[in-house]
Amino acid sequence: MFMPDIDCLKNEEANLVDRILLLMITTLEMSGFQFGDIICYKTRCNVGVRYKHFAVYVGDVQICGKEAWQDIFEQSKKYHGKSCIFAKLKTYDEPEVNNYLDDYTDPLTGETYGKGDDEDIIARITETYESCSVYGSLHNNCEHLATYVRYGVRIAVQFNMTFEGLIFGNDKFDKKHLLDYLRKKSKCPEDHNN
């Protein structure tokens, strides 16, 4: 049974106003990334499969479990211990913002996606940090985590840009429409043809 850290809970309540003020004052970080942005690292090749790693930028916002030097929240492939972790942004890996569901309207649901409220993002980070399940490339990967934190929905499309019927983690999307939208919006369409 998970027991919450009482000191963290007290600190969360005590720092809520401070966090909101900090977010209002430092909306744009020195790096150009904003709180809640999905960060995508350049395409890598692993055992013949090309993939991108996703994380969420948290900057200097105080979140229970995060150290002052950590500025991203991500899911790693650790098989022992916590796989949802705070870490340092790796600038040498050429990170870029990839908020790909921003302004997407799904024709099946009529829902338009955008960044959640900062409080909702912090709550989703706290939830997943405290109860992160084991990494799974098809149903619980870093992209699922990043889209859940920013938008409140778990979805991963990077493995499926050429497989129309396969978007893992969320069946409520019109898959063909979403993939067409992403292809048109992409700066680098060749990344999606791997």
mmCIF file of C-alpha atoms in Angstrom:
data_model
loop_
_atom_site.group_PDB
_atom_site.id
_atom_site.type_symbol
_atom_site.label_atom_id
_atom_site.label_comp_id
_atom_site.label_asym_id
_atom_site.label_seq_id
_atom_site.Cartn_x
_atom_site.Cartn_y
_atom_site.Cartn_z
ATOM 1 C CA MET A 1 0.000 0.000 0.000
ATOM 2 C CA PHE A 2 1.340 3.421 -0.940
ATOM 3 C CA MET A 3 1.724 5.841 1.964
ATOM 4 C CA PRO A 4 2.059 9.510 0.945
ATOM 5 C CA ASP A 5 4.926 11.514 2.377
ATOM 6 C CA ILE A 6 3.222 13.889 4.870
ATOM 7 C CA ASP A 7 6.018 16.475 4.594
ATOM 8 C CA CYS A 8 5.635 16.534 0.811
ATOM 9 C CA LEU A 9 1.870 16.980 1.105
ATOM 10 C CA LYS A 10 2.311 19.888 3.548
ATOM 11 C CA ASN A 11 4.957 21.428 1.315
ATOM 12 C CA GLU A 12 2.654 21.042 -1.706
ATOM 13 C CA GLU A 13 -0.106 23.020 0.020
ATOM 14 C CA ALA A 14 2.288 25.613 1.420
ATOM 15 C CA ASN A 15 4.007 26.146 -1.920
ATOM 16 C CA LEU A 16 0.903 26.271 -4.134
ATOM 17 C CA VAL A 17 0.784 30.072 -4.162
ATOM 18 C CA ASP A 18 4.556 30.259 -4.641
ATOM 19 C CA ARG A 19 4.361 27.848 -7.585
ATOM 20 C CA ILE A 20 1.549 29.780 -9.258
ATOM 21 C CA LEU A 21 3.468 33.051 -8.881
ATOM 22 C CA LEU A 22 6.646 31.412 -10.137
ATOM 23 C CA LEU A 23 4.809 30.105 -13.200
ATOM 24 C CA MET A 24 3.332 33.529 -13.924
ATOM 25 C CA ILE A 25 6.689 35.289 -13.570
ATOM 26 C CA THR A 26 8.852 32.723 -15.372
ATOM 27 C CA THR A 27 6.562 31.485 -18.110
ATOM 28 C CA LEU A 28 9.412 31.401 -20.569
ATOM 29 C CA GLU A 29 12.516 29.717 -19.207
ATOM 30 C CA MET A 30 16.024 30.644 -20.293
ATOM 31 C CA SER A 31 16.114 27.549 -22.497
ATOM 32 C CA GLY A 32 13.045 28.638 -24.437
ATOM 33 C CA PHE A 33 10.976 25.766 -23.053
ATOM 34 C CA GLN A 34 7.809 26.429 -21.073
ATOM 35 C CA PHE A 35 6.379 24.459 -18.176
ATOM 36 C CA GLY A 36 4.375 21.512 -19.512
ATOM 37 C CA ASP A 37 5.988 21.420 -22.954
ATOM 38 C CA ILE A 38 6.533 17.970 -24.403
ATOM 39 C CA ILE A 39 10.225 17.688 -25.167
ATOM 40 C CA CYS A 40 11.305 15.372 -27.956
ATOM 41 C CA TYR A 41 14.888 14.302 -28.532
ATOM 42 C CA LYS A 42 16.211 13.644 -32.027
ATOM 43 C CA THR A 43 15.523 10.275 -33.615
ATOM 44 C CA ARG A 44 17.749 7.438 -32.438
ATOM 45 C CA CYS A 45 18.259 3.967 -33.758
ATOM 46 C CA ASN A 46 18.095 0.991 -31.393
ATOM 47 C CA VAL A 47 18.346 -2.558 -32.760
ATOM 48 C CA GLY A 48 17.231 -1.357 -36.187
ATOM 49 C CA VAL A 49 14.168 0.529 -34.857
ATOM 50 C CA ARG A 50 14.073 4.322 -35.055
ATOM 51 C CA TYR A 51 12.402 6.126 -32.190
ATOM 52 C CA LYS A 52 12.281 9.432 -30.327
ATOM 53 C CA HIS A 53 12.403 9.901 -26.585
ATOM 54 C CA PHE A 54 9.747 12.119 -24.983
ATOM 55 C CA ALA A 55 9.781 14.022 -21.684
ATOM 56 C CA VAL A 56 7.872 16.914 -20.098
ATOM 57 C CA TYR A 57 9.631 20.161 -19.242
ATOM 58 C CA VAL A 58 9.044 21.214 -15.601
ATOM 59 C CA GLY A 59 11.801 23.821 -15.220
ATOM 60 C CA ASP A 60 12.199 25.274 -11.735
ATOM 61 C CA VAL A 61 8.681 24.432 -10.550
ATOM 62 C CA GLN A 62 8.765 22.711 -7.167
ATOM 63 C CA ILE A 63 7.123 19.292 -7.313
ATOM 64 C CA CYS A 64 7.351 16.673 -4.583
ATOM 65 C CA GLY A 65 10.205 14.275 -5.418
ATOM 66 C CA LYS A 66 12.021 16.697 -7.747
ATOM 67 C CA GLU A 67 15.471 18.065 -6.937
ATOM 68 C CA ALA A 68 16.358 21.691 -7.759
ATOM 69 C CA TRP A 69 18.710 20.689 -10.623
ATOM 70 C CA GLN A 70 16.108 18.508 -12.372
ATOM 71 C CA ASP A 71 14.048 20.182 -15.085
ATOM 72 C CA ILE A 72 12.232 17.362 -16.937
ATOM 73 C CA PHE A 73 9.870 14.525 -16.027
ATOM 74 C CA GLU A 74 10.168 11.349 -18.073
ATOM 75 C CA GLN A 75 9.661 7.614 -18.171
ATOM 76 C CA SER A 76 12.828 5.598 -18.476
ATOM 77 C CA LYS A 77 13.214 1.942 -19.373
ATOM 78 C CA LYS A 78 14.380 0.988 -15.887
ATOM 79 C CA TYR A 79 13.089 -2.411 -14.942
ATOM 80 C CA HIS A 80 13.991 -2.113 -11.268
ATOM 81 C CA GLY A 81 12.826 0.794 -9.172
ATOM 82 C CA LYS A 82 10.917 3.853 -10.363
ATOM 83 C CA SER A 83 10.625 4.287 -14.111
ATOM 84 C CA CYS A 84 8.849 7.690 -13.940
ATOM 85 C CA ILE A 85 11.606 10.046 -12.874
ATOM 86 C CA PHE A 86 12.765 13.635 -12.776
ATOM 87 C CA ALA A 87 15.995 14.265 -14.673
ATOM 88 C CA LYS A 88 18.173 16.931 -16.281
ATOM 89 C CA LEU A 89 17.425 18.103 -19.820
ATOM 90 C CA LYS A 90 20.093 16.769 -22.194
ATOM 91 C CA THR A 91 20.825 19.727 -24.470
ATOM 92 C CA TYR A 92 23.473 17.771 -26.406
ATOM 93 C CA ASP A 93 20.659 15.479 -27.675
ATOM 94 C CA GLU A 94 19.065 18.455 -29.486
ATOM 95 C CA PRO A 95 15.758 18.641 -27.591
ATOM 96 C CA GLU A 96 12.826 20.419 -29.196
ATOM 97 C CA VAL A 97 9.234 21.167 -28.273
ATOM 98 C CA ASN A 98 6.761 18.676 -29.756
ATOM 99 C CA ASN A 99 3.291 19.568 -28.455
ATOM 100 C CA TYR A 100 1.761 17.713 -31.385
ATOM 101 C CA LEU A 101 -1.821 17.479 -30.116
ATOM 102 C CA ASP A 102 -2.127 21.245 -29.515
ATOM 103 C CA ASP A 103 -5.188 22.527 -31.392
ATOM 104 C CA TYR A 104 -6.056 19.066 -32.754
ATOM 105 C CA THR A 105 -9.832 18.475 -32.904
ATOM 106 C CA ASP A 106 -10.846 14.844 -33.106
ATOM 107 C CA PRO A 107 -13.868 14.319 -35.399
ATOM 108 C CA LEU A 108 -15.148 11.338 -33.371
ATOM 109 C CA THR A 109 -15.416 13.206 -30.069
ATOM 110 C CA GLY A 110 -15.362 16.850 -31.159
ATOM 111 C CA GLU A 111 -12.735 17.432 -28.471
ATOM 112 C CA THR A 112 -9.955 19.950 -29.138
ATOM 113 C CA TYR A 113 -6.687 19.292 -27.321
ATOM 114 C CA GLY A 114 -4.353 21.784 -25.720
ATOM 115 C CA LYS A 115 -2.105 22.183 -22.713
ATOM 116 C CA GLY A 116 -3.844 21.420 -19.437
ATOM 117 C CA ASP A 117 -3.903 23.841 -16.528
ATOM 118 C CA ASP A 118 -0.608 24.010 -14.646
ATOM 119 C CA GLU A 119 -2.296 22.610 -11.526
ATOM 120 C CA ASP A 120 -3.652 19.663 -13.541
ATOM 121 C CA ILE A 121 -0.207 19.019 -15.021
ATOM 122 C CA ILE A 122 1.377 19.056 -11.559
ATOM 123 C CA ALA A 123 -1.346 16.686 -10.289
ATOM 124 C CA ARG A 124 -0.768 14.260 -13.189
ATOM 125 C CA ILE A 125 2.999 14.370 -12.639
ATOM 126 C CA THR A 126 2.529 13.679 -8.928
ATOM 127 C CA GLU A 127 0.089 10.844 -9.663
ATOM 128 C CA THR A 128 2.369 9.113 -12.153
ATOM 129 C CA TYR A 129 5.497 9.714 -10.082
ATOM 130 C CA GLU A 130 3.889 8.045 -7.066
ATOM 131 C CA SER A 131 2.320 5.110 -8.919
ATOM 132 C CA CYS A 132 4.290 4.602 -12.116
ATOM 133 C CA SER A 133 3.761 1.234 -13.736
ATOM 134 C CA VAL A 134 6.405 -0.780 -15.574
ATOM 135 C CA TYR A 135 7.622 0.548 -18.915
ATOM 136 C CA GLY A 136 6.108 -1.101 -21.980
ATOM 137 C CA SER A 137 6.994 0.045 -25.500
ATOM 138 C CA LEU A 138 3.472 -0.472 -26.884
ATOM 139 C CA HIS A 139 1.194 0.564 -24.020
ATOM 140 C CA ASN A 140 3.207 2.427 -21.372
ATOM 141 C CA ASN A 141 6.147 4.285 -22.885
ATOM 142 C CA CYS A 142 7.659 7.752 -22.568
ATOM 143 C CA GLU A 143 5.289 9.195 -25.191
ATOM 144 C CA HIS A 144 2.230 7.856 -23.337
ATOM 145 C CA LEU A 145 3.513 9.541 -20.167
ATOM 146 C CA ALA A 146 4.242 12.878 -21.872
ATOM 147 C CA THR A 147 0.860 13.100 -23.612
ATOM 148 C CA TYR A 148 -0.934 12.128 -20.404
ATOM 149 C CA VAL A 149 0.861 14.806 -18.400
ATOM 150 C CA ARG A 150 0.219 17.597 -20.953
ATOM 151 C CA TYR A 151 -3.209 16.626 -22.343
ATOM 152 C CA GLY A 152 -4.725 14.117 -19.920
ATOM 153 C CA VAL A 153 -4.801 11.347 -22.564
ATOM 154 C CA ARG A 154 -2.296 8.547 -23.140
ATOM 155 C CA ILE A 155 -1.350 8.148 -26.764
ATOM 156 C CA ALA A 156 1.727 7.145 -28.741
ATOM 157 C CA VAL A 157 1.944 7.606 -32.489
ATOM 158 C CA GLN A 158 5.660 7.492 -33.274
ATOM 159 C CA PHE A 159 5.737 3.750 -33.967
ATOM 160 C CA ASN A 160 2.590 3.964 -36.045
ATOM 161 C CA MET A 161 2.939 6.750 -38.572
ATOM 162 C CA THR A 162 2.925 4.172 -41.381
ATOM 163 C CA PHE A 163 0.529 1.702 -39.751
ATOM 164 C CA GLU A 164 -2.851 3.415 -40.049
ATOM 165 C CA GLY A 165 -4.753 1.143 -37.664
ATOM 166 C CA LEU A 166 -2.245 1.173 -34.837
ATOM 167 C CA ILE A 167 -2.165 4.017 -32.354
ATOM 168 C CA PHE A 168 -1.408 2.490 -29.021
ATOM 169 C CA GLY A 169 -2.873 3.502 -25.715
ATOM 170 C CA ASN A 170 -6.087 5.251 -26.691
ATOM 171 C CA ASP A 171 -8.923 3.946 -28.848
ATOM 172 C CA LYS A 172 -11.078 7.065 -28.794
ATOM 173 C CA PHE A 173 -9.130 8.878 -31.525
ATOM 174 C CA ASP A 174 -9.994 8.787 -35.223
ATOM 175 C CA LYS A 175 -6.631 7.266 -36.067
ATOM 176 C CA LYS A 176 -6.531 8.065 -39.785
ATOM 177 C CA HIS A 177 -7.569 11.692 -39.227
ATOM 178 C CA LEU A 178 -4.988 12.139 -36.456
ATOM 179 C CA LEU A 179 -2.162 10.681 -38.555
ATOM 180 C CA ASP A 180 -3.111 12.852 -41.557
ATOM 181 C CA TYR A 181 -3.144 15.911 -39.275
ATOM 182 C CA LEU A 182 0.291 15.055 -37.848
ATOM 183 C CA ARG A 183 1.812 14.439 -41.276
ATOM 184 C CA LYS A 184 0.595 17.846 -42.517
ATOM 185 C CA LYS A 185 1.780 19.600 -39.347
ATOM 186 C CA SER A 186 5.214 17.935 -39.245
ATOM 187 C CA LYS A 187 8.289 19.956 -40.122
ATOM 188 C CA CYS A 188 10.097 16.728 -41.031
ATOM 189 C CA PRO A 189 7.684 14.318 -42.739
ATOM 190 C CA GLU A 190 10.516 11.903 -43.448
ATOM 191 C CA ASP A 191 10.710 11.209 -39.670
ATOM 192 C CA HIS A 192 7.276 9.628 -39.913
ATOM 193 C CA ASN A 193 8.048 7.265 -42.741
ATOM 194 C CA ASN A 194 10.496 5.058 -40.820
#
